[in-house]
């Protein structure tokens, strides 16, 4: 077997060169045509791969009617508009990925329950952009001065009384007079919350009962239910979620869920002379 025959076996469509001069001429033309076509297909394949690579480099992926963007300032206004349009988005926080929507839109809140398969009796937490915004949704005047600023922003959910002046709709967590409030140490979600002019309802981005999500691929099966998914990469704090602490009683605290920052949270609470509430 000569070199041309071996090459033909490696490159489909390229013919071996026969011994006859006349046939050699015809095969040469066919071979040139075949190589040209092979080269053209190769170039087109490379072009498509380059386009795909550029799309991936920008981290803008279209999948199942949902667009995945990086969680950067460039896409914050898009997320804000989605929230104002009563849509559900998926966002990173300082602990886990979460589903977020306008907490004052019963339609959007119900959509989150549908996506997660969550019982309507299970309350949702909320997210505000800054510590000063907490007083718009909950009672804080019984807390030691400086405590909130020491705890937040950070991986902590504070359970507080709603209060009569809360801007929250009564339809959010009906029958429950407390609310879990977050100010995550994550600039993207805080900017979205500020820009929305409202308050965000926030819950983990997963089906109820499933493990929590620390990267967008963890909940890829739910992307299609979101207006947008914002990718903040792999979140480093593990799957424990935020530490939930009840601060509804004067001078007392109660850890509801240890989460990822239990010891640091307790240290701050006790620095402000709060005492742990005993179980009865």
PDB file of C-alpha atoms in Angstrom:
ATOM      1  CA  UNK A   1       0.000   0.000   0.000  1.00  0.00           C
ATOM      2  CA  UNK A   2       1.509   3.343  -1.087  1.00  0.00           C
ATOM      3  CA  UNK A   3       1.433   6.712   0.756  1.00  0.00           C
ATOM      4  CA  UNK A   4      -1.538   8.019  -1.270  1.00  0.00           C
ATOM      5  CA  UNK A   5      -3.633   5.010  -0.322  1.00  0.00           C
ATOM      6  CA  UNK A   6      -2.775   5.389   3.372  1.00  0.00           C
ATOM      7  CA  UNK A   7      -3.548   9.129   3.201  1.00  0.00           C
ATOM      8  CA  UNK A   8      -6.873   8.404   1.519  1.00  0.00           C
ATOM      9  CA  UNK A   9      -7.818   6.129   4.402  1.00  0.00           C
ATOM     10  CA  UNK A  10      -7.030   8.897   6.915  1.00  0.00           C
ATOM     11  CA  UNK A  11      -8.760  11.699   4.962  1.00  0.00           C
ATOM     12  CA  UNK A  12     -12.138  10.516   3.587  1.00  0.00           C
ATOM     13  CA  UNK A  13     -12.908  11.892   0.132  1.00  0.00           C
ATOM     14  CA  UNK A  14      -9.232  12.042  -1.015  1.00  0.00           C
ATOM     15  CA  UNK A  15      -8.514   9.417  -3.649  1.00  0.00           C
ATOM     16  CA  UNK A  16      -5.290   7.421  -4.182  1.00  0.00           C
ATOM     17  CA  UNK A  17      -3.367   8.255  -7.350  1.00  0.00           C
ATOM     18  CA  UNK A  18      -3.598   5.470 -10.023  1.00  0.00           C
ATOM     19  CA  UNK A  19      -0.786   4.568 -12.433  1.00  0.00           C
ATOM     20  CA  UNK A  20      -2.560   5.630 -15.689  1.00  0.00           C
ATOM     21  CA  UNK A  21      -1.626   9.231 -16.764  1.00  0.00           C
ATOM     22  CA  UNK A  22      -5.167   9.951 -17.959  1.00  0.00           C
ATOM     23  CA  UNK A  23      -6.699   8.659 -14.793  1.00  0.00           C
ATOM     24  CA  UNK A  24      -4.090  10.485 -12.740  1.00  0.00           C
ATOM     25  CA  UNK A  25      -5.187  13.786 -14.317  1.00  0.00           C
ATOM     26  CA  UNK A  26      -8.869  13.148 -13.541  1.00  0.00           C
ATOM     27  CA  UNK A  27      -8.189  11.971 -10.031  1.00  0.00           C
ATOM     28  CA  UNK A  28      -5.896  14.975  -9.457  1.00  0.00           C
ATOM     29  CA  UNK A  29      -8.795  17.294 -10.315  1.00  0.00           C
ATOM     30  CA  UNK A  30     -11.163  15.316  -8.124  1.00  0.00           C
ATOM     31  CA  UNK A  31      -8.624  15.295  -5.306  1.00  0.00           C
ATOM     32  CA  UNK A  32      -8.131  19.059  -5.578  1.00  0.00           C
ATOM     33  CA  UNK A  33     -11.894  19.575  -5.473  1.00  0.00           C
ATOM     34  CA  UNK A  34     -12.220  17.204  -2.508  1.00  0.00           C
ATOM     35  CA  UNK A  35      -9.401  18.884  -0.569  1.00  0.00           C
ATOM     36  CA  UNK A  36     -10.898  22.323  -1.276  1.00  0.00           C
ATOM     37  CA  UNK A  37     -14.271  21.189   0.021  1.00  0.00           C
ATOM     38  CA  UNK A  38     -12.668  19.537   3.031  1.00  0.00           C
ATOM     39  CA  UNK A  39     -10.757  22.743   3.763  1.00  0.00           C
ATOM     40  CA  UNK A  40     -13.903  24.834   3.364  1.00  0.00           C
ATOM     41  CA  UNK A  41     -15.820  22.598   5.766  1.00  0.00           C
ATOM     42  CA  UNK A  42     -12.943  22.761   8.211  1.00  0.00           C
ATOM     43  CA  UNK A  43     -12.832  26.569   8.064  1.00  0.00           C
ATOM     44  CA  UNK A  44     -16.598  26.791   8.553  1.00  0.00           C
ATOM     45  CA  UNK A  45     -16.388  24.440  11.527  1.00  0.00           C
ATOM     46  CA  UNK A  46     -13.623  26.534  13.050  1.00  0.00           C
ATOM     47  CA  UNK A  47     -15.653  29.702  12.497  1.00  0.00           C
ATOM     48  CA  UNK A  48     -18.615  28.188  14.282  1.00  0.00           C
ATOM     49  CA  UNK A  49     -16.398  27.055  17.130  1.00  0.00           C
ATOM     50  CA  UNK A  50     -14.872  30.523  17.393  1.00  0.00           C
ATOM     51  CA  UNK A  51     -18.320  32.144  17.598  1.00  0.00           C
ATOM     52  CA  UNK A  52     -19.333  29.619  20.257  1.00  0.00           C
ATOM     53  CA  UNK A  53     -16.128  30.273  22.167  1.00  0.00           C
ATOM     54  CA  UNK A  54     -16.685  34.029  22.080  1.00  0.00           C
ATOM     55  CA  UNK A  55     -20.208  33.546  23.371  1.00  0.00           C
ATOM     56  CA  UNK A  56     -18.930  31.397  26.194  1.00  0.00           C
ATOM     57  CA  UNK A  57     -16.204  33.922  26.958  1.00  0.00           C
ATOM     58  CA  UNK A  58     -18.891  36.560  27.447  1.00  0.00           C
ATOM     59  CA  UNK A  59     -20.835  34.050  29.544  1.00  0.00           C
ATOM     60  CA  UNK A  60     -24.048  34.818  27.692  1.00  0.00           C
ATOM     61  CA  UNK A  61     -25.785  31.515  27.024  1.00  0.00           C
ATOM     62  CA  UNK A  62     -29.288  30.963  25.687  1.00  0.00           C
ATOM     63  CA  UNK A  63     -30.822  27.772  27.035  1.00  0.00           C
ATOM     64  CA  UNK A  64     -34.443  26.649  27.148  1.00  0.00           C
ATOM     65  CA  UNK A  65     -35.769  30.164  26.530  1.00  0.00           C
ATOM     66  CA  UNK A  66     -33.701  31.543  29.416  1.00  0.00           C
ATOM     67  CA  UNK A  67     -30.673  33.804  29.113  1.00  0.00           C
ATOM     68  CA  UNK A  68     -27.688  33.313  31.428  1.00  0.00           C
ATOM     69  CA  UNK A  69     -25.594  36.419  32.014  1.00  0.00           C
ATOM     70  CA  UNK A  70     -22.704  37.172  34.347  1.00  0.00           C
ATOM     71  CA  UNK A  71     -23.731  38.788  37.621  1.00  0.00           C
ATOM     72  CA  UNK A  72     -21.994  42.068  36.880  1.00  0.00           C
ATOM     73  CA  UNK A  73     -22.918  45.747  36.942  1.00  0.00           C
ATOM     74  CA  UNK A  74     -23.437  45.661  33.168  1.00  0.00           C
ATOM     75  CA  UNK A  75     -26.513  43.442  33.618  1.00  0.00           C
ATOM     76  CA  UNK A  76     -27.925  44.954  36.814  1.00  0.00           C
ATOM     77  CA  UNK A  77     -30.375  47.252  35.002  1.00  0.00           C
ATOM     78  CA  UNK A  78     -31.706  44.317  32.984  1.00  0.00           C
ATOM     79  CA  UNK A  79     -32.341  42.440  36.237  1.00  0.00           C
ATOM     80  CA  UNK A  80     -34.014  45.491  37.765  1.00  0.00           C
ATOM     81  CA  UNK A  81     -36.393  45.776  34.812  1.00  0.00           C
ATOM     82  CA  UNK A  82     -37.259  42.093  35.132  1.00  0.00           C
ATOM     83  CA  UNK A  83     -38.106  42.585  38.809  1.00  0.00           C
ATOM     84  CA  UNK A  84     -40.254  45.630  37.994  1.00  0.00           C
ATOM     85  CA  UNK A  85     -42.051  43.515  35.361  1.00  0.00           C
ATOM     86  CA  UNK A  86     -42.985  40.988  38.071  1.00  0.00           C
ATOM     87  CA  UNK A  87     -40.624  38.330  36.723  1.00  0.00           C
ATOM     88  CA  UNK A  88     -38.542  35.802  38.661  1.00  0.00           C
ATOM     89  CA  UNK A  89     -34.759  35.866  38.283  1.00  0.00           C
ATOM     90  CA  UNK A  90     -31.992  33.669  39.681  1.00  0.00           C
ATOM     91  CA  UNK A  91     -29.102  35.420  41.412  1.00  0.00           C
ATOM     92  CA  UNK A  92     -26.000  34.660  43.463  1.00  0.00           C
ATOM     93  CA  UNK A  93     -25.755  35.790  47.074  1.00  0.00           C
ATOM     94  CA  UNK A  94     -22.936  35.520  49.587  1.00  0.00           C
ATOM     95  CA  UNK A  95     -24.138  32.020  50.507  1.00  0.00           C
ATOM     96  CA  UNK A  96     -26.291  30.267  47.880  1.00  0.00           C
ATOM     97  CA  UNK A  97     -27.989  30.959  44.559  1.00  0.00           C
ATOM     98  CA  UNK A  98     -31.521  32.174  45.015  1.00  0.00           C
ATOM     99  CA  UNK A  99     -34.742  32.939  43.211  1.00  0.00           C
ATOM    100  CA  UNK A 100     -35.747  36.583  43.589  1.00  0.00           C
ATOM    101  CA  UNK A 101     -38.786  38.662  42.682  1.00  0.00           C
ATOM    102  CA  UNK A 102     -40.690  41.742  43.836  1.00  0.00           C
ATOM    103  CA  UNK A 103     -41.923  40.889  47.332  1.00  0.00           C
ATOM    104  CA  UNK A 104     -44.855  43.262  46.806  1.00  0.00           C
ATOM    105  CA  UNK A 105     -46.113  41.381  43.736  1.00  0.00           C
ATOM    106  CA  UNK A 106     -48.373  38.489  44.712  1.00  0.00           C
ATOM    107  CA  UNK A 107     -48.177  37.172  41.145  1.00  0.00           C
ATOM    108  CA  UNK A 108     -44.375  37.011  41.209  1.00  0.00           C
ATOM    109  CA  UNK A 109     -44.295  35.540  44.726  1.00  0.00           C
ATOM    110  CA  UNK A 110     -46.749  32.816  43.720  1.00  0.00           C
ATOM    111  CA  UNK A 111     -44.547  32.082  40.720  1.00  0.00           C
ATOM    112  CA  UNK A 112     -41.606  31.360  43.021  1.00  0.00           C
ATOM    113  CA  UNK A 113     -43.725  28.914  45.013  1.00  0.00           C
ATOM    114  CA  UNK A 114     -44.725  27.189  41.767  1.00  0.00           C
ATOM    115  CA  UNK A 115     -41.133  26.934  40.512  1.00  0.00           C
ATOM    116  CA  UNK A 116     -39.878  25.418  43.759  1.00  0.00           C
ATOM    117  CA  UNK A 117     -42.903  23.233  44.432  1.00  0.00           C
ATOM    118  CA  UNK A 118     -42.941  24.901  47.833  1.00  0.00           C
ATOM    119  CA  UNK A 119     -45.834  24.797  50.277  1.00  0.00           C
ATOM    120  CA  UNK A 120     -47.633  28.122  50.549  1.00  0.00           C
ATOM    121  CA  UNK A 121     -47.389  27.841  54.330  1.00  0.00           C
ATOM    122  CA  UNK A 122     -43.566  28.009  54.157  1.00  0.00           C
ATOM    123  CA  UNK A 123     -42.557  31.676  54.509  1.00  0.00           C
ATOM    124  CA  UNK A 124     -40.158  33.505  52.211  1.00  0.00           C
ATOM    125  CA  UNK A 125     -37.345  35.757  53.381  1.00  0.00           C
ATOM    126  CA  UNK A 126     -36.757  39.180  51.875  1.00  0.00           C
ATOM    127  CA  UNK A 127     -33.679  41.056  50.733  1.00  0.00           C
ATOM    128  CA  UNK A 128     -32.995  44.784  50.938  1.00  0.00           C
ATOM    129  CA  UNK A 129     -30.120  46.754  49.471  1.00  0.00           C
ATOM    130  CA  UNK A 130     -28.817  48.420  52.614  1.00  0.00           C
ATOM    131  CA  UNK A 131     -29.036  48.094  56.380  1.00  0.00           C
ATOM    132  CA  UNK A 132     -30.969  51.380  56.624  1.00  0.00           C
ATOM    133  CA  UNK A 133     -33.730  49.835  54.488  1.00  0.00           C
ATOM    134  CA  UNK A 134     -34.556  47.240  57.131  1.00  0.00           C
ATOM    135  CA  UNK A 135     -36.662  49.713  59.108  1.00  0.00           C
ATOM    136  CA  UNK A 136     -38.966  50.010  56.057  1.00  0.00           C
ATOM    137  CA  UNK A 137     -40.020  46.386  56.471  1.00  0.00           C
ATOM    138  CA  UNK A 138     -39.467  45.472  60.138  1.00  0.00           C
ATOM    139  CA  UNK A 139     -39.225  46.782  63.692  1.00  0.00           C
ATOM    140  CA  UNK A 140     -35.644  47.509  64.744  1.00  0.00           C
ATOM    141  CA  UNK A 141     -35.860  50.169  67.477  1.00  0.00           C
ATOM    142  CA  UNK A 142     -35.504  47.564  70.253  1.00  0.00           C
ATOM    143  CA  UNK A 143     -32.059  46.487  69.029  1.00  0.00           C
ATOM    144  CA  UNK A 144     -28.770  47.863  70.444  1.00  0.00           C
ATOM    145  CA  UNK A 145     -27.331  50.717  68.397  1.00  0.00           C
ATOM    146  CA  UNK A 146     -24.761  49.410  65.923  1.00  0.00           C
ATOM    147  CA  UNK A 147     -25.827  45.754  66.043  1.00  0.00           C
ATOM    148  CA  UNK A 148     -27.335  45.655  62.574  1.00  0.00           C
ATOM    149  CA  UNK A 149     -24.273  47.281  61.038  1.00  0.00           C
ATOM    150  CA  UNK A 150     -22.058  44.733  62.771  1.00  0.00           C
ATOM    151  CA  UNK A 151     -24.057  41.769  61.448  1.00  0.00           C
ATOM    152  CA  UNK A 152     -24.813  43.040  57.954  1.00  0.00           C
ATOM    153  CA  UNK A 153     -24.086  42.911  55.097  1.00  0.00           C
ATOM    154  CA  UNK A 154     -23.272  39.271  55.656  1.00  0.00           C
ATOM    155  CA  UNK A 155     -24.455  35.638  55.600  1.00  0.00           C
ATOM    156  CA  UNK A 156     -27.136  36.185  58.247  1.00  0.00           C
ATOM    157  CA  UNK A 157     -30.946  36.235  58.095  1.00  0.00           C
ATOM    158  CA  UNK A 158     -32.544  38.295  60.865  1.00  0.00           C
ATOM    159  CA  UNK A 159     -36.047  37.356  61.988  1.00  0.00           C
ATOM    160  CA  UNK A 160     -37.841  40.527  63.109  1.00  0.00           C
ATOM    161  CA  UNK A 161     -41.374  41.728  63.747  1.00  0.00           C
ATOM    162  CA  UNK A 162     -42.991  43.247  60.694  1.00  0.00           C
ATOM    163  CA  UNK A 163     -44.443  46.208  62.493  1.00  0.00           C
ATOM    164  CA  UNK A 164     -47.477  48.269  61.564  1.00  0.00           C
ATOM    165  CA  UNK A 165     -45.541  50.538  59.205  1.00  0.00           C
ATOM    166  CA  UNK A 166     -44.031  47.746  57.114  1.00  0.00           C
ATOM    167  CA  UNK A 167     -44.276  48.331  53.372  1.00  0.00           C
ATOM    168  CA  UNK A 168     -44.694  44.594  52.764  1.00  0.00           C
ATOM    169  CA  UNK A 169     -47.921  43.312  51.329  1.00  0.00           C
ATOM    170  CA  UNK A 170     -50.081  41.365  53.743  1.00  0.00           C
ATOM    171  CA  UNK A 171     -50.262  38.614  51.125  1.00  0.00           C
ATOM    172  CA  UNK A 172     -46.554  37.830  51.692  1.00  0.00           C
ATOM    173  CA  UNK A 173     -46.363  35.079  54.327  1.00  0.00           C
ATOM    174  CA  UNK A 174     -50.000  35.543  55.423  1.00  0.00           C
ATOM    175  CA  UNK A 175     -50.730  34.924  59.080  1.00  0.00           C
ATOM    176  CA  UNK A 176     -47.073  35.375  60.092  1.00  0.00           C
ATOM    177  CA  UNK A 177     -46.179  38.576  61.944  1.00  0.00           C
ATOM    178  CA  UNK A 178     -42.416  38.148  61.579  1.00  0.00           C
ATOM    179  CA  UNK A 179     -40.155  38.392  58.552  1.00  0.00           C
ATOM    180  CA  UNK A 180     -36.702  37.081  57.716  1.00  0.00           C
ATOM    181  CA  UNK A 181     -34.527  39.915  56.392  1.00  0.00           C
ATOM    182  CA  UNK A 182     -31.262  39.650  54.465  1.00  0.00           C
ATOM    183  CA  UNK A 183     -28.625  42.128  53.322  1.00  0.00           C
ATOM    184  CA  UNK A 184     -26.211  39.790  51.517  1.00  0.00           C
ATOM    185  CA  UNK A 185     -22.566  40.697  51.129  1.00  0.00           C
ATOM    186  CA  UNK A 186     -23.035  40.549  47.358  1.00  0.00           C
ATOM    187  CA  UNK A 187     -23.101  43.784  45.411  1.00  0.00           C
ATOM    188  CA  UNK A 188     -25.106  42.488  42.443  1.00  0.00           C
ATOM    189  CA  UNK A 189     -28.249  41.507  44.342  1.00  0.00           C
ATOM    190  CA  UNK A 190     -27.986  44.589  46.536  1.00  0.00           C
ATOM    191  CA  UNK A 191     -27.853  46.830  43.465  1.00  0.00           C
ATOM    192  CA  UNK A 192     -30.877  45.061  41.994  1.00  0.00           C
ATOM    193  CA  UNK A 193     -32.773  45.512  45.247  1.00  0.00           C
ATOM    194  CA  UNK A 194     -31.923  49.215  45.413  1.00  0.00           C
ATOM    195  CA  UNK A 195     -32.865  49.810  41.789  1.00  0.00           C
ATOM    196  CA  UNK A 196     -36.159  47.950  42.009  1.00  0.00           C
ATOM    197  CA  UNK A 197     -37.627  50.566  44.338  1.00  0.00           C
ATOM    198  CA  UNK A 198     -39.199  47.714  46.271  1.00  0.00           C
ATOM    199  CA  UNK A 199     -38.081  44.745  48.355  1.00  0.00           C
ATOM    200  CA  UNK A 200     -37.003  41.386  46.969  1.00  0.00           C
ATOM    201  CA  UNK A 201     -38.525  38.096  48.029  1.00  0.00           C
ATOM    202  CA  UNK A 202     -35.608  35.676  48.197  1.00  0.00           C
ATOM    203  CA  UNK A 203     -35.380  31.906  48.540  1.00  0.00           C
ATOM    204  CA  UNK A 204     -32.897  29.221  47.538  1.00  0.00           C
ATOM    205  CA  UNK A 205     -32.738  28.278  43.854  1.00  0.00           C
ATOM    206  CA  UNK A 206     -33.767  24.635  43.990  1.00  0.00           C
ATOM    207  CA  UNK A 207     -36.767  22.395  44.225  1.00  0.00           C
ATOM    208  CA  UNK A 208     -38.050  22.213  47.773  1.00  0.00           C
ATOM    209  CA  UNK A 209     -36.263  19.418  49.567  1.00  0.00           C
ATOM    210  CA  UNK A 210     -33.370  19.245  47.091  1.00  0.00           C
ATOM    211  CA  UNK A 211     -29.825  20.273  47.927  1.00  0.00           C
ATOM    212  CA  UNK A 212     -29.023  23.957  47.756  1.00  0.00           C
ATOM    213  CA  UNK A 213     -27.235  25.467  44.748  1.00  0.00           C
ATOM    214  CA  UNK A 214     -23.687  26.844  44.823  1.00  0.00           C
ATOM    215  CA  UNK A 215     -23.330  27.176  41.032  1.00  0.00           C
ATOM    216  CA  UNK A 216     -25.831  27.817  38.237  1.00  0.00           C
ATOM    217  CA  UNK A 217     -25.499  24.278  36.881  1.00  0.00           C
ATOM    218  CA  UNK A 218     -26.907  22.938  40.156  1.00  0.00           C
ATOM    219  CA  UNK A 219     -30.364  24.183  39.157  1.00  0.00           C
ATOM    220  CA  UNK A 220     -30.098  24.062  35.361  1.00  0.00           C
ATOM    221  CA  UNK A 221     -33.378  22.126  35.211  1.00  0.00           C
ATOM    222  CA  UNK A 222     -35.135  25.246  36.550  1.00  0.00           C
ATOM    223  CA  UNK A 223     -33.563  27.863  34.281  1.00  0.00           C
ATOM    224  CA  UNK A 224     -36.491  27.785  31.895  1.00  0.00           C
ATOM    225  CA  UNK A 225     -38.805  29.136  34.601  1.00  0.00           C
ATOM    226  CA  UNK A 226     -36.721  32.298  35.123  1.00  0.00           C
ATOM    227  CA  UNK A 227     -36.614  35.465  33.056  1.00  0.00           C
ATOM    228  CA  UNK A 228     -32.825  35.539  33.543  1.00  0.00           C
ATOM    229  CA  UNK A 229     -30.165  33.588  35.387  1.00  0.00           C
ATOM    230  CA  UNK A 230     -27.149  35.542  36.653  1.00  0.00           C
ATOM    231  CA  UNK A 231     -23.926  33.615  37.044  1.00  0.00           C
ATOM    232  CA  UNK A 232     -21.619  34.587  39.885  1.00  0.00           C
ATOM    233  CA  UNK A 233     -19.436  31.500  39.579  1.00  0.00           C
ATOM    234  CA  UNK A 234     -18.931  28.848  42.233  1.00  0.00           C
ATOM    235  CA  UNK A 235     -19.913  30.216  45.635  1.00  0.00           C
ATOM    236  CA  UNK A 236     -17.315  29.352  48.279  1.00  0.00           C
ATOM    237  CA  UNK A 237     -19.322  29.169  51.507  1.00  0.00           C
ATOM    238  CA  UNK A 238     -20.749  25.666  51.014  1.00  0.00           C
ATOM    239  CA  UNK A 239     -24.382  24.581  51.075  1.00  0.00           C
ATOM    240  CA  UNK A 240     -25.255  25.477  54.682  1.00  0.00           C
ATOM    241  CA  UNK A 241     -26.921  28.745  53.712  1.00  0.00           C
ATOM    242  CA  UNK A 242     -27.234  31.819  55.897  1.00  0.00           C
ATOM    243  CA  UNK A 243     -27.361  31.696  59.672  1.00  0.00           C
ATOM    244  CA  UNK A 244     -30.923  32.452  60.781  1.00  0.00           C
ATOM    245  CA  UNK A 245     -31.311  34.254  64.102  1.00  0.00           C
ATOM    246  CA  UNK A 246     -34.500  35.410  65.815  1.00  0.00           C
ATOM    247  CA  UNK A 247     -34.160  38.938  67.237  1.00  0.00           C
ATOM    248  CA  UNK A 248     -37.806  39.623  67.987  1.00  0.00           C
ATOM    249  CA  UNK A 249     -37.351  39.776  71.781  1.00  0.00           C
ATOM    250  CA  UNK A 250     -35.593  42.581  73.606  1.00  0.00           C
ATOM    251  CA  UNK A 251     -32.144  41.549  74.820  1.00  0.00           C
ATOM    252  CA  UNK A 252     -32.490  38.000  73.471  1.00  0.00           C
ATOM    253  CA  UNK A 253     -31.448  35.977  70.455  1.00  0.00           C
ATOM    254  CA  UNK A 254     -32.283  32.490  69.219  1.00  0.00           C
ATOM    255  CA  UNK A 255     -30.431  30.598  66.496  1.00  0.00           C
ATOM    256  CA  UNK A 256     -33.046  29.090  64.179  1.00  0.00           C
ATOM    257  CA  UNK A 257     -30.552  27.603  61.719  1.00  0.00           C
ATOM    258  CA  UNK A 258     -26.789  27.359  62.277  1.00  0.00           C
ATOM    259  CA  UNK A 259     -25.935  28.073  58.633  1.00  0.00           C
ATOM    260  CA  UNK A 260     -22.469  29.117  57.541  1.00  0.00           C
ATOM    261  CA  UNK A 261     -21.743  31.810  60.150  1.00  0.00           C
ATOM    262  CA  UNK A 262     -23.100  30.598  63.494  1.00  0.00           C
ATOM    263  CA  UNK A 263     -20.051  31.206  65.677  1.00  0.00           C
ATOM    264  CA  UNK A 264     -19.239  34.601  64.182  1.00  0.00           C
ATOM    265  CA  UNK A 265     -22.871  35.657  64.572  1.00  0.00           C
ATOM    266  CA  UNK A 266     -23.050  34.573  68.213  1.00  0.00           C
ATOM    267  CA  UNK A 267     -19.835  36.425  68.965  1.00  0.00           C
ATOM    268  CA  UNK A 268     -21.315  39.667  67.631  1.00  0.00           C
ATOM    269  CA  UNK A 269     -24.631  39.182  69.434  1.00  0.00           C
ATOM    270  CA  UNK A 270     -22.918  38.588  72.761  1.00  0.00           C
ATOM    271  CA  UNK A 271     -20.624  41.543  72.205  1.00  0.00           C
ATOM    272  CA  UNK A 272     -23.813  43.622  72.276  1.00  0.00           C
ATOM    273  CA  UNK A 273     -24.855  41.826  75.494  1.00  0.00           C
ATOM    274  CA  UNK A 274     -27.692  39.819  73.984  1.00  0.00           C
ATOM    275  CA  UNK A 275     -28.427  36.540  75.738  1.00  0.00           C
ATOM    276  CA  UNK A 276     -29.429  33.302  74.106  1.00  0.00           C
ATOM    277  CA  UNK A 277     -33.108  32.498  74.558  1.00  0.00           C
ATOM    278  CA  UNK A 278     -33.628  29.172  76.270  1.00  0.00           C
ATOM    279  CA  UNK A 279     -35.875  26.559  74.706  1.00  0.00           C
ATOM    280  CA  UNK A 280     -38.987  25.838  76.704  1.00  0.00           C
TER     281      UNK A 280
END
